[in-house]
PDB file of N, CA and C in Angstrom:
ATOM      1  N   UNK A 137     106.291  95.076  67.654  1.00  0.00           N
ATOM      2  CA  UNK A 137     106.137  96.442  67.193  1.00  0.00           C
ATOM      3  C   UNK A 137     104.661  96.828  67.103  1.00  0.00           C
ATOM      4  N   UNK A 138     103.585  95.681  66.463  1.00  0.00           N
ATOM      5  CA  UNK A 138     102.801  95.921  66.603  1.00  0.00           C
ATOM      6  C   UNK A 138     101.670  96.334  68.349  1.00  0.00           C
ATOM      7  N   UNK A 139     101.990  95.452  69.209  1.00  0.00           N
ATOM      8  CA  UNK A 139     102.110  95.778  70.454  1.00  0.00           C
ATOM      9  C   UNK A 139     102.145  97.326  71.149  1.00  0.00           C
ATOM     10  N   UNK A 140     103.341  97.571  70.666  1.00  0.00           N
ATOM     11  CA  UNK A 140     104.168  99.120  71.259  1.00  0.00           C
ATOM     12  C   UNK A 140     102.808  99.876  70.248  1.00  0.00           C
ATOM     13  N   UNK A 141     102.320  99.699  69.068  1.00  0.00           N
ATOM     14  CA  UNK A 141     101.756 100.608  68.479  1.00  0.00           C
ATOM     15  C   UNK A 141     100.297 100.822  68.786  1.00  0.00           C
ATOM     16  N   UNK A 142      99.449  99.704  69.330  1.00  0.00           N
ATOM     17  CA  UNK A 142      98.687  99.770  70.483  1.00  0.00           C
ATOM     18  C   UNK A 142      98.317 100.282  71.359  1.00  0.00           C
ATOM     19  N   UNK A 143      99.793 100.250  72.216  1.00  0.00           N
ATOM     20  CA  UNK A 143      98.924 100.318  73.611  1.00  0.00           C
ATOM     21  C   UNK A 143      99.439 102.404  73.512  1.00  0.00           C
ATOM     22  N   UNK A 144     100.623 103.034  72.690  1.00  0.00           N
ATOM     23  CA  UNK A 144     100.762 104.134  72.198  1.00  0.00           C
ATOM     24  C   UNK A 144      99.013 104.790  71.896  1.00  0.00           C
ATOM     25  N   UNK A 145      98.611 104.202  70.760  1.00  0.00           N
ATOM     26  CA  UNK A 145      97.495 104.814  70.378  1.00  0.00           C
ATOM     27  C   UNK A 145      96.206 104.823  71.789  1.00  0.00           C
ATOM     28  N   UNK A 146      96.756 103.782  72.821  1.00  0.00           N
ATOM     29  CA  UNK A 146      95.531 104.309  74.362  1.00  0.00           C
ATOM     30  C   UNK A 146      96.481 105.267  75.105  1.00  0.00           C
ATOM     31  N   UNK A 147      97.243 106.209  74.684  1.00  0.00           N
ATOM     32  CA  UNK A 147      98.279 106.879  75.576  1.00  0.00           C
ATOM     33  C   UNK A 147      98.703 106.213  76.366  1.00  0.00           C
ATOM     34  N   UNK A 148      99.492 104.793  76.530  1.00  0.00           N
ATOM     35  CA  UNK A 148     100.098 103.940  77.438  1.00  0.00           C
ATOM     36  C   UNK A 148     101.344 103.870  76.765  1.00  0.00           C
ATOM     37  N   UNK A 149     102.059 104.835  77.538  1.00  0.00           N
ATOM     38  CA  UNK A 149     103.810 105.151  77.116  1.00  0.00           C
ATOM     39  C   UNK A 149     104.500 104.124  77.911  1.00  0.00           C
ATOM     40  N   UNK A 150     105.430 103.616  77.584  1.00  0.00           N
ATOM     41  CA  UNK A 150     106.169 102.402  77.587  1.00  0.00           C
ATOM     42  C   UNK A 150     107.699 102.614  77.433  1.00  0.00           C
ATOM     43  N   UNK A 151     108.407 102.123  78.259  1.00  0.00           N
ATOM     44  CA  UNK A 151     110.436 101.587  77.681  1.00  0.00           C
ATOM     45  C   UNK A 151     110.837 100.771  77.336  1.00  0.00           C
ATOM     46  N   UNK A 152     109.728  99.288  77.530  1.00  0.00           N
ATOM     47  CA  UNK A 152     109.678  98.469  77.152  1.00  0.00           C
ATOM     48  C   UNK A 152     108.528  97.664  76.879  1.00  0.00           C
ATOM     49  N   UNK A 153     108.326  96.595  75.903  1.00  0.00           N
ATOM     50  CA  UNK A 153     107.824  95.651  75.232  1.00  0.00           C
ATOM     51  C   UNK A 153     108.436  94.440  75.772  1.00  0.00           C
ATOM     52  N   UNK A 154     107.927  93.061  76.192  1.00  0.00           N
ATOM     53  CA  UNK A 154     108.216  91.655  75.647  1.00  0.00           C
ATOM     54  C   UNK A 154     107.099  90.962  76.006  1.00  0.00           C
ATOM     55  N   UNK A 155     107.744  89.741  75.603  1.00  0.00           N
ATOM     56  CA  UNK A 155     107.011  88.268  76.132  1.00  0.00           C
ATOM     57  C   UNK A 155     107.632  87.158  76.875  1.00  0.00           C
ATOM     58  N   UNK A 156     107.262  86.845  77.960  1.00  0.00           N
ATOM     59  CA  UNK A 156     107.721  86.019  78.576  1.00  0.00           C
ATOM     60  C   UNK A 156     108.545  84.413  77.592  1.00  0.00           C
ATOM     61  N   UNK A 157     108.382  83.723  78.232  1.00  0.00           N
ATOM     62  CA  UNK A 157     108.782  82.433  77.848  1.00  0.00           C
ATOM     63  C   UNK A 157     107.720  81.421  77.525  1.00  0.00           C
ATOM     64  N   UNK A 158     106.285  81.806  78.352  1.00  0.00           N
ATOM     65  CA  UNK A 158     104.929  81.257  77.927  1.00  0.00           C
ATOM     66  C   UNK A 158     104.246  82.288  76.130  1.00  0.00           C
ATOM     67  N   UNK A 159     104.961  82.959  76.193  1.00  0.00           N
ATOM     68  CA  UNK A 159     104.463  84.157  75.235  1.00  0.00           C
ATOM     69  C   UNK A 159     103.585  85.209  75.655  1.00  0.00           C
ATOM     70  N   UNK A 160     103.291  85.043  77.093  1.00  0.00           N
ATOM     71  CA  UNK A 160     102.737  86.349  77.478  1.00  0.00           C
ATOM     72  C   UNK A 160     103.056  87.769  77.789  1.00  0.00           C
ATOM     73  N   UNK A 161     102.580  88.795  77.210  1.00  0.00           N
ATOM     74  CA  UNK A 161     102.760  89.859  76.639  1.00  0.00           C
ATOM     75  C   UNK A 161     102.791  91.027  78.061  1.00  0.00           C
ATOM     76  N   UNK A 162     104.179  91.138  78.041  1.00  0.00           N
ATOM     77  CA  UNK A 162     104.109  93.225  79.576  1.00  0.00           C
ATOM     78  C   UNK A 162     105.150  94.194  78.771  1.00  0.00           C
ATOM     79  N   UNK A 163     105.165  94.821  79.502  1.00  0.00           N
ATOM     80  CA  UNK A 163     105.690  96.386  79.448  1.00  0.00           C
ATOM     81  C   UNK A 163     106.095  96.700  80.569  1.00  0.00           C
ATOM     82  N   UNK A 164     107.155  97.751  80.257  1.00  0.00           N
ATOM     83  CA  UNK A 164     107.362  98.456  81.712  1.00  0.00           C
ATOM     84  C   UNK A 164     106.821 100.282  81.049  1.00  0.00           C
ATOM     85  N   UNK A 165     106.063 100.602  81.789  1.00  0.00           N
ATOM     86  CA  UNK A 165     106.139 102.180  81.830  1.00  0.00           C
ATOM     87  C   UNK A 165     107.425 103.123  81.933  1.00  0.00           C
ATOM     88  N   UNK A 166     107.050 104.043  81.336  1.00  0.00           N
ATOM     89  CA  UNK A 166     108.154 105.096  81.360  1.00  0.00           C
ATOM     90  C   UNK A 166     108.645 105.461  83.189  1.00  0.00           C
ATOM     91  N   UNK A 167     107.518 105.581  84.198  1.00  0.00           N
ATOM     92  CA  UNK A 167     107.720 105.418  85.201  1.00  0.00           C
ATOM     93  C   UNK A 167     108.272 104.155  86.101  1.00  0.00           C
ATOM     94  N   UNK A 168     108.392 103.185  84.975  1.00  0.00           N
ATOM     95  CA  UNK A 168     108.899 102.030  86.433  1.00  0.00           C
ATOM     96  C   UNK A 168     107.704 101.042  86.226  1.00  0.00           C
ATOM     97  N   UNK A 169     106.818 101.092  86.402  1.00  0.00           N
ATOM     98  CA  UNK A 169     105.730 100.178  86.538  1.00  0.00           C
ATOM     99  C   UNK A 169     105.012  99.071  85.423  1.00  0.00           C
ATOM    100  N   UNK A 170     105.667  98.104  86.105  1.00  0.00           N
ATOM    101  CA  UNK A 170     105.212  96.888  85.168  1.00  0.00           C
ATOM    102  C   UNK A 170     103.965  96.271  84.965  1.00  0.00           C
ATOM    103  N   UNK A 171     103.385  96.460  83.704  1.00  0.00           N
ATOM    104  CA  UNK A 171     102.360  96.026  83.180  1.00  0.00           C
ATOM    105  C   UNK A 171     102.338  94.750  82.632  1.00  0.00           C
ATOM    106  N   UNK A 172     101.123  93.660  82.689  1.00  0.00           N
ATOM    107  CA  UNK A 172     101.051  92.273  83.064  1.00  0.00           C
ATOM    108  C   UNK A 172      99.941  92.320  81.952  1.00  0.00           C
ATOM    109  N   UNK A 173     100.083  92.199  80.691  1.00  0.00           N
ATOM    110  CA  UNK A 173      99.322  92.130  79.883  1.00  0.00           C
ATOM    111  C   UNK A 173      98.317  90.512  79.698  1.00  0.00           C
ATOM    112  N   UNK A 174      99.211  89.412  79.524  1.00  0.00           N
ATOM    113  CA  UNK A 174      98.908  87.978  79.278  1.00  0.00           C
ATOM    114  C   UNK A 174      98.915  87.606  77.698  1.00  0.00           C
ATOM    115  N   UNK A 175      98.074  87.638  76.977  1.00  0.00           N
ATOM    116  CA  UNK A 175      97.292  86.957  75.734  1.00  0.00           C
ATOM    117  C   UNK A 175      97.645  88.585  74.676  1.00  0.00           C
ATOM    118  N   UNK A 176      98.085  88.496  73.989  1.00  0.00           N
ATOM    119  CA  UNK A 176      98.151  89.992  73.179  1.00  0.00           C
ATOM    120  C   UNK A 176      97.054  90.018  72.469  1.00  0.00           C
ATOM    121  N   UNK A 177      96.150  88.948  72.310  1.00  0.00           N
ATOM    122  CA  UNK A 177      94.950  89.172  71.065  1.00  0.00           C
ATOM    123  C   UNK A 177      93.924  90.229  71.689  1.00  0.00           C
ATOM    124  N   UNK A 178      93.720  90.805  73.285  1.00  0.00           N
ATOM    125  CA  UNK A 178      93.038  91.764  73.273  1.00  0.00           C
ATOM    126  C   UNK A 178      93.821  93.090  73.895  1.00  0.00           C
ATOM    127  N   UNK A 179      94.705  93.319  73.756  1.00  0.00           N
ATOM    128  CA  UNK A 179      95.588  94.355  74.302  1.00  0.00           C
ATOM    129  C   UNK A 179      95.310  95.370  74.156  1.00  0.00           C
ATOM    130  N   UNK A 180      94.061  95.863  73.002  1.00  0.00           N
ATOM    131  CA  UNK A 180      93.575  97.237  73.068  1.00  0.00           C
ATOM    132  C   UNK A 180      92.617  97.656  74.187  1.00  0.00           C
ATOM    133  N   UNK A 181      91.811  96.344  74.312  1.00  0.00           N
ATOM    134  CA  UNK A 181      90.967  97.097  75.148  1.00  0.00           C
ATOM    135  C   UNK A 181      91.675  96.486  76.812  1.00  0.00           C
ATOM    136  N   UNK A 182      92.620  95.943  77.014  1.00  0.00           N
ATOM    137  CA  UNK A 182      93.308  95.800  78.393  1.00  0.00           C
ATOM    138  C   UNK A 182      93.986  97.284  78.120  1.00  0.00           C
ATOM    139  N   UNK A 183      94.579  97.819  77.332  1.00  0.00           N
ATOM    140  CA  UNK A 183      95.506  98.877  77.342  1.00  0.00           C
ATOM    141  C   UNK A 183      94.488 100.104  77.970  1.00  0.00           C
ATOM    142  N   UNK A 184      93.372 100.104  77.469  1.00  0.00           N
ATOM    143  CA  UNK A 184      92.472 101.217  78.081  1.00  0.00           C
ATOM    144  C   UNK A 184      92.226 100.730  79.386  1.00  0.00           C
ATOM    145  N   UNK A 185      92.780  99.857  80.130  1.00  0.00           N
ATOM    146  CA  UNK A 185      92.490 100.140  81.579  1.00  0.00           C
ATOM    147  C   UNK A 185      93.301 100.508  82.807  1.00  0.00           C
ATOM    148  N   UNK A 186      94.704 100.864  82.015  1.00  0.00           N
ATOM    149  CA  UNK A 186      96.041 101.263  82.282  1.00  0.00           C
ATOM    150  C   UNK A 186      95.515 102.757  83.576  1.00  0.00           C
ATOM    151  N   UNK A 187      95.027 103.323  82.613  1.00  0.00           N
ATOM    152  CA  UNK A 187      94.681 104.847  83.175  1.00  0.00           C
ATOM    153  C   UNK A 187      93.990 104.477  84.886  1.00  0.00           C
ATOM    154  N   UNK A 188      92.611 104.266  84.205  1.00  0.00           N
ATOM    155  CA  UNK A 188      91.919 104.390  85.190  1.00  0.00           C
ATOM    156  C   UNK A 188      92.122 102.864  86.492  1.00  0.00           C
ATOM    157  N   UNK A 189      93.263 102.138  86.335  1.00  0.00           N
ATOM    158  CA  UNK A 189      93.017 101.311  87.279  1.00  0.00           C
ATOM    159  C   UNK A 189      94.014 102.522  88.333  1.00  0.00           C
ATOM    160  N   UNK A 190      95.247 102.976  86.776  1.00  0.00           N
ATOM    161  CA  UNK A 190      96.419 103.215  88.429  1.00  0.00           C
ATOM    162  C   UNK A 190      95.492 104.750  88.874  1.00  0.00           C
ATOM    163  N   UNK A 191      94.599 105.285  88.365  1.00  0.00           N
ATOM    164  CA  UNK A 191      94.087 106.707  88.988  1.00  0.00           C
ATOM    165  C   UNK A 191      92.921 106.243  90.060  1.00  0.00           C
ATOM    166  N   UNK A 192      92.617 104.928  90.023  1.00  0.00           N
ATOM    167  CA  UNK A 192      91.866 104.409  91.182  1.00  0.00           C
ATOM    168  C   UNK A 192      92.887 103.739  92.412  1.00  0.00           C
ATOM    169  N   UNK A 193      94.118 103.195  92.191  1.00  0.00           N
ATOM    170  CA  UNK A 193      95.440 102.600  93.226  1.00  0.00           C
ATOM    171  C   UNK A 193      95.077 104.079  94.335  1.00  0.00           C
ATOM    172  N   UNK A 194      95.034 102.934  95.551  1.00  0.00           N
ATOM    173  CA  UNK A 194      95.530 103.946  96.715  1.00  0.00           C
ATOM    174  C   UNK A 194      96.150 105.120  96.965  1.00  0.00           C
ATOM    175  N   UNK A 195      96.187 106.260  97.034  1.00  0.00           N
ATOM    176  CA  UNK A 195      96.784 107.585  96.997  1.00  0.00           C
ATOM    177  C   UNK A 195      98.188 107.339  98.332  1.00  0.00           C
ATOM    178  N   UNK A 196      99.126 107.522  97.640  1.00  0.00           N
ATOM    179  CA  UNK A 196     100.514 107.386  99.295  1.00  0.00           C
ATOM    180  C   UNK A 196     101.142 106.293  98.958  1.00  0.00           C
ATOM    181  N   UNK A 197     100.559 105.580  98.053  1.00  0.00           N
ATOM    182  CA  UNK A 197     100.976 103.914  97.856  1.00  0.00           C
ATOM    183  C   UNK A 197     101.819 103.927  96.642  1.00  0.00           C
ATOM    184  N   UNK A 198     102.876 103.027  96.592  1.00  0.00           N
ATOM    185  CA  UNK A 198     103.776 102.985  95.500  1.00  0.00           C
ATOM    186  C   UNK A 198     103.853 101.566  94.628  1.00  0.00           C
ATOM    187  N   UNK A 199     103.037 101.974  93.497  1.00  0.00           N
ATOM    188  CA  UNK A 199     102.312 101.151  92.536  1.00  0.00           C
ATOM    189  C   UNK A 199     103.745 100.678  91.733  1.00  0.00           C
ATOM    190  N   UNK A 200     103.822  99.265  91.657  1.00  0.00           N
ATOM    191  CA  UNK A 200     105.180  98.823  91.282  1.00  0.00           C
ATOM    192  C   UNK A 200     104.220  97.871  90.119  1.00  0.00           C
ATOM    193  N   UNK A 201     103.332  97.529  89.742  1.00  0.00           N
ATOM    194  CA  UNK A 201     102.834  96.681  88.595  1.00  0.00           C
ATOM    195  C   UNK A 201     101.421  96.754  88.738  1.00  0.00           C
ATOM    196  N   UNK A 202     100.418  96.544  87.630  1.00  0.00           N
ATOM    197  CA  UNK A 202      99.185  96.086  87.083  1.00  0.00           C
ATOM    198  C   UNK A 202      99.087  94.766  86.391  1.00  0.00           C
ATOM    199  N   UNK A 203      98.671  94.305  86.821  1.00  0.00           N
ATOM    200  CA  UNK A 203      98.275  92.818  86.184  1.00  0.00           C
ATOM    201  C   UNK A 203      96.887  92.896  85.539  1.00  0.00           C
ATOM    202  N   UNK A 204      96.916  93.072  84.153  1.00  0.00           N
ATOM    203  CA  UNK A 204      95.790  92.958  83.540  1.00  0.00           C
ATOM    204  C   UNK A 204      95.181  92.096  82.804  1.00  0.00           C
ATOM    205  N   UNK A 205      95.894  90.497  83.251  1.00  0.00           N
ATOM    206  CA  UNK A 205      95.208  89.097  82.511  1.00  0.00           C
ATOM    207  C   UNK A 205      94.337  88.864  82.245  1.00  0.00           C
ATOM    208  N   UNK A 206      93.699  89.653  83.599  1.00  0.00           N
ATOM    209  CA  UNK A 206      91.737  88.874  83.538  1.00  0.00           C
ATOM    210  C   UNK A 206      91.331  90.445  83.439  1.00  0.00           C
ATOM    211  N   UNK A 207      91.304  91.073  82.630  1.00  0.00           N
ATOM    212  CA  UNK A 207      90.452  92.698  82.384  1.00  0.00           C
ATOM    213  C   UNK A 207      89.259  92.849  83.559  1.00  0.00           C
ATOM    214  N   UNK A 208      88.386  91.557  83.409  1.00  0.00           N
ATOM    215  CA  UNK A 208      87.257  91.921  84.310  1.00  0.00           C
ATOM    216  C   UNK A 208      87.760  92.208  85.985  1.00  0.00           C
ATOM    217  N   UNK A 209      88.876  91.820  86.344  1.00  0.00           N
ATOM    218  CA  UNK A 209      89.653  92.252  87.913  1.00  0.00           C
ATOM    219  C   UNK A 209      90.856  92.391  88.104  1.00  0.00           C
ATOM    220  N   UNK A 210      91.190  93.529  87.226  1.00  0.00           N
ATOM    221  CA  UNK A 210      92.619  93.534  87.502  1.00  0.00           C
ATOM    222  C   UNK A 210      93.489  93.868  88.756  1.00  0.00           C
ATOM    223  N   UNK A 211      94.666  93.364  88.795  1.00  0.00           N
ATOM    224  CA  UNK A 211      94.857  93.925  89.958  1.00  0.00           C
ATOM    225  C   UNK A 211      96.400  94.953  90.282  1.00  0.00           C
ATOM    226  N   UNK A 212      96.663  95.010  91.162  1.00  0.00           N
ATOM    227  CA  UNK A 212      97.609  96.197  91.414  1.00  0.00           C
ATOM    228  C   UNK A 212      98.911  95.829  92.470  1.00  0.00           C
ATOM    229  N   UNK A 213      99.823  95.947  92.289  1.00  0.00           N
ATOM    230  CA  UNK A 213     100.961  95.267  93.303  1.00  0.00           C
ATOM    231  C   UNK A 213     101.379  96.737  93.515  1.00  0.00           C
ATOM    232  N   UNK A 214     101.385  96.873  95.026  1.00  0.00           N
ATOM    233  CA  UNK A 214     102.401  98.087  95.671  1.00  0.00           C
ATOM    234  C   UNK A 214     103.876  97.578  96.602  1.00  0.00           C
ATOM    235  N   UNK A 215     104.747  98.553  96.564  1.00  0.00           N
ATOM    236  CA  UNK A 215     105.779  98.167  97.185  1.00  0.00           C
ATOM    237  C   UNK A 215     105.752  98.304  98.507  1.00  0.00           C
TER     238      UNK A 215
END
């Protein structure tokens, strides 16, 4: 809950919350697109990069996840 209240306060709207089986922390967007959080201890400032990675993704391209483990290079899976 705390999680969902997070990544809310970076405008990163969500349908879902969990954690894997390692305990690493995604979401799915209200659109479909799965977010790859990892480690929840810095999720505020991975949550602020939600925006500007998918407004930098290829224009035509259909963005199916963000992987934001390593903040310093995240990356982007298209279908």
């Amino acid at each position: 809950l705390a999680d969902v209240r997070v990544l809310q306060a970076a405008d990163v709207s969500v349908r879902s919350v969990a954690q894997d089986r390692y305990g690493q922390l995604w979401a799915v967007q209200s659109g479909g697109i799965r977010l790859l959080f990892g480690s929840d201890g810095d999720v505020a400032e991975k949550a602020k990069l939600v925006a500007p990675v998918l407004a930098a993704a290829q224009p035509g391209r259909r963005v199916t996840g963000v992987d934001l483990r390593a903040p310093a290079t995240p990356t982007v899976q298209f279908r």
